[in-house]
Structure formats: structure tokens, C-alpha cells
Short mmCIF file of C-alpha atoms in Angstrom, two decimals:
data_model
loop_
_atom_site.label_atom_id
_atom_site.label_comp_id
_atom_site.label_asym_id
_atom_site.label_seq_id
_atom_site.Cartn_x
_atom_site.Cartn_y
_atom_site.Cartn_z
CA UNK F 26 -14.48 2.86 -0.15
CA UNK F 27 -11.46 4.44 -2.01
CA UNK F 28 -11.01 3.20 -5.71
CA UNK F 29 -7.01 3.53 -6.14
CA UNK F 30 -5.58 2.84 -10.01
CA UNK F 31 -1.93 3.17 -10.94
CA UNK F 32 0.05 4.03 -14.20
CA UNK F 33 3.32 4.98 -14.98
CA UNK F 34 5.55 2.13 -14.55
CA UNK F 35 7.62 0.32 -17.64
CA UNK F 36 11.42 -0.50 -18.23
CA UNK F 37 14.36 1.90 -17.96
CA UNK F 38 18.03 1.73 -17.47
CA UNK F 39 20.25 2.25 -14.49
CA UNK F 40 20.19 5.85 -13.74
CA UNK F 41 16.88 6.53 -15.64
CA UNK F 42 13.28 8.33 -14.56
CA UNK F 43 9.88 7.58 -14.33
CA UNK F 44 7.04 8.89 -12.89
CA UNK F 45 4.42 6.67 -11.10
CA UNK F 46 0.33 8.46 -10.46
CA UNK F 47 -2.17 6.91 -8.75
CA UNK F 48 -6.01 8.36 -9.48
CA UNK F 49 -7.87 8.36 -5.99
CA UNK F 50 -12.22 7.80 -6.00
CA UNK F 51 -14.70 7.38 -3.71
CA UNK F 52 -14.70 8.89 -0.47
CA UNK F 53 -12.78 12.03 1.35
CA UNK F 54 -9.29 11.72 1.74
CA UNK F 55 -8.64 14.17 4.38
CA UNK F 56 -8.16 11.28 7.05
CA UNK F 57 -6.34 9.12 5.11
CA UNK F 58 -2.34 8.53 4.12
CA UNK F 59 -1.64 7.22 0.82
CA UNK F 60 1.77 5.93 -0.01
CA UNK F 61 3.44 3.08 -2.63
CA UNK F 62 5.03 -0.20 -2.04
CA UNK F 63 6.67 -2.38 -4.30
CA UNK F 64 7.01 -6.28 -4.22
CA UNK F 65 9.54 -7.84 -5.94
CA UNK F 66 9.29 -11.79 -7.04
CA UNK F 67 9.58 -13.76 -4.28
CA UNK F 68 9.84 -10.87 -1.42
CA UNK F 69 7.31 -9.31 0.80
CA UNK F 70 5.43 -6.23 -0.07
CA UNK F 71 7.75 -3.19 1.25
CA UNK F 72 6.92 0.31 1.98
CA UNK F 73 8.79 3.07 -0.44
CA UNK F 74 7.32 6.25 0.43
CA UNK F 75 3.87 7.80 1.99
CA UNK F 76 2.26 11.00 2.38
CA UNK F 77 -0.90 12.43 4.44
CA UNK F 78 -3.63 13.73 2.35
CA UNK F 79 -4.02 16.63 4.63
CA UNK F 80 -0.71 18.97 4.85
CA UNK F 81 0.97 16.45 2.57
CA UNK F 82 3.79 15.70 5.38
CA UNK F 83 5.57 12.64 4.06
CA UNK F 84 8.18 9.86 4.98
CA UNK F 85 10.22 7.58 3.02
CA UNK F 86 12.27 4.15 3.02
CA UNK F 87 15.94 4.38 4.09
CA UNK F 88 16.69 2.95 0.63
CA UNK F 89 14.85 5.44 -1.94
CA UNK F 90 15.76 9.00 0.34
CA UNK F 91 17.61 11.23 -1.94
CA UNK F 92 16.23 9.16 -4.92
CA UNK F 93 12.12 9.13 -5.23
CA UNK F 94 9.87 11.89 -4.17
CA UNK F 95 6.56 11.50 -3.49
CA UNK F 96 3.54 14.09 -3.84
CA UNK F 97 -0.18 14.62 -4.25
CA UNK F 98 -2.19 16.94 -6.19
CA UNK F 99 -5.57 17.68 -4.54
CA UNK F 100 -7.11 19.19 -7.40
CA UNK F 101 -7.18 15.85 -8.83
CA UNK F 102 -7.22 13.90 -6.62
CA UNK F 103 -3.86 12.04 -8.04
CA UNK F 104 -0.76 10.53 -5.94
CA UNK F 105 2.94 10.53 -7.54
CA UNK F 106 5.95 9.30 -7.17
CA UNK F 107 8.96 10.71 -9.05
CA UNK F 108 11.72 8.04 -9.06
CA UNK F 109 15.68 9.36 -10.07
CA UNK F 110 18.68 7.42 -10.50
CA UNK F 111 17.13 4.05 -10.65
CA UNK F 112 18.56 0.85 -9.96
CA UNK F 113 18.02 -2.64 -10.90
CA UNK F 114 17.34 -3.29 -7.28
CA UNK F 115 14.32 -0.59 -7.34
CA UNK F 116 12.88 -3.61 -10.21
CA UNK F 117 9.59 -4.49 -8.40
CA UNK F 118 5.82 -3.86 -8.97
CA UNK F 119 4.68 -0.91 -7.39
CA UNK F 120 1.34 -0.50 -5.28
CA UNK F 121 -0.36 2.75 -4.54
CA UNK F 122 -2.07 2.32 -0.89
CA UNK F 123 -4.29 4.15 1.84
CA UNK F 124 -4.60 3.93 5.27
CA UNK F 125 -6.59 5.48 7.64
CA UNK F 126 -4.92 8.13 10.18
CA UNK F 127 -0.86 7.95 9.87
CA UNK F 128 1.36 7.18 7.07
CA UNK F 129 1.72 3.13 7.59
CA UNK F 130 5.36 1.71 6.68
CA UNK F 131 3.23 -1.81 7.08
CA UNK F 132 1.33 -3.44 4.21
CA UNK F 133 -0.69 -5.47 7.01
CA UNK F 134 -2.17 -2.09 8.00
CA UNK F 135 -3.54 -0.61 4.50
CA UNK F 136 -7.04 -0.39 3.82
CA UNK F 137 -6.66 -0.28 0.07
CA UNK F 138 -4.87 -1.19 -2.30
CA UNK F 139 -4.38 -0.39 -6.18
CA UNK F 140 -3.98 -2.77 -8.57
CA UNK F 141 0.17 -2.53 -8.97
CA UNK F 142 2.02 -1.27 -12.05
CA UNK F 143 5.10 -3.10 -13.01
CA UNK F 144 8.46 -1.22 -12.81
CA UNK F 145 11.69 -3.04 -14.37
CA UNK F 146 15.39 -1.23 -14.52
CA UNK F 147 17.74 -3.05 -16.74
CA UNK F 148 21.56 -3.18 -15.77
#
């Protein structure tokens, strides 16, 4: 089992920051890729970014290249993902998520999932 808990998320305007973490528990996480999604209302769950625990190669949406970075600290066994130059279309709740093996780009194929933190960016 792998315990996965977000924080970070809130309201900012166009062209603002924030910083999403998401504390890992439970068991090793040398096998597994972690990575965030976001749903907005009435959309599917979409993959955003993802990175393997081990050698912390990573891979990101089309639309947040350039923009969000994502990274892991193994110390503490925490997940991040710095998000620049926001838009209102980035306005979704975010989910941290780990797979087993690979980085996933599908939310069908995650074996856990956090509990989502809300992210809004006004216009």
C-alpha cells in the first residue's frame, strides 16, 4: 500500500505560482512512478506531469511543458509540482498518483491515488 496526501493548491490569478507536494507512506517507492492529474468539472481525469521514483526521469502534458515542473525529494519522501504562468484553463483539482513500473499518462492504470487538492486561477 502507498498512503499519498496532497497540499498546496488554492486560488491565484492569471500568471501566478503555486506549489503542489504530495507526502508518500507505506511501502518502497523504487518501482513505482508518481505523477499528478487534474480533473476539471465535468471532464475526465487528465495526466499533467509524472516522474520515476528511481533516477527521477520525468514526462509531461503537451499543455503544461515550459509551464509546471515536477520533482521529488527522496529524503522525504515528498512529490512536487511547481506550476508558473497559470491560466484559468489550468483551474482543476489536482491528484497526486502512483503506478507501478513506467510513468502512466492514463488514470485507468494508477494504483493510488491521493485525495485531490483544489487549484482555481481567476481571469
Amino acid at each position: 500500500q502507498v498512503q499519498l496526501v496532497e497540499s498546496g493548491g488554492g486560488l491565484v490569478q492569471t500568471g501566478g505560482s503555486l506549489r503542489l507536494s504530495c507526502a508518500a507512506s507505506g511501502r518502497t517507492f523504487s518501482s513505482y512512478a508518481f505523477g499528478w492529474f487534474r480533473q476539471a468539472p465535468g471532464k475526465e481525469r487528465t495526466f499533467v506531469a509524472g516522474i520515476k521514483w528511481s533516477g527521477g526521469s520525468t514526462y509531461y502534458a503537451d499543455s503544461v511543458k515550459g509551464r509546471f515542473t515536477i520533482s521529488r525529494d527522496n529524503a522525504k519522501n515528498t512529490m512536487y509540482l511547481q506550476m508558473i504562468s497559470l491560466k484559468p484553463e489550468d483551474t482543476a483539482v489536482y491528484y497526486c498518483a502512483a503506478a507501478g513500473g513506467s510513468i502512466t499518462t492514463s488514470a485507468t492504470l494508477v494504483d493510488y491515488w491521493g485525495q485531490g487538492t483544489q487549484v482555481t486561477v481567476s481571469s
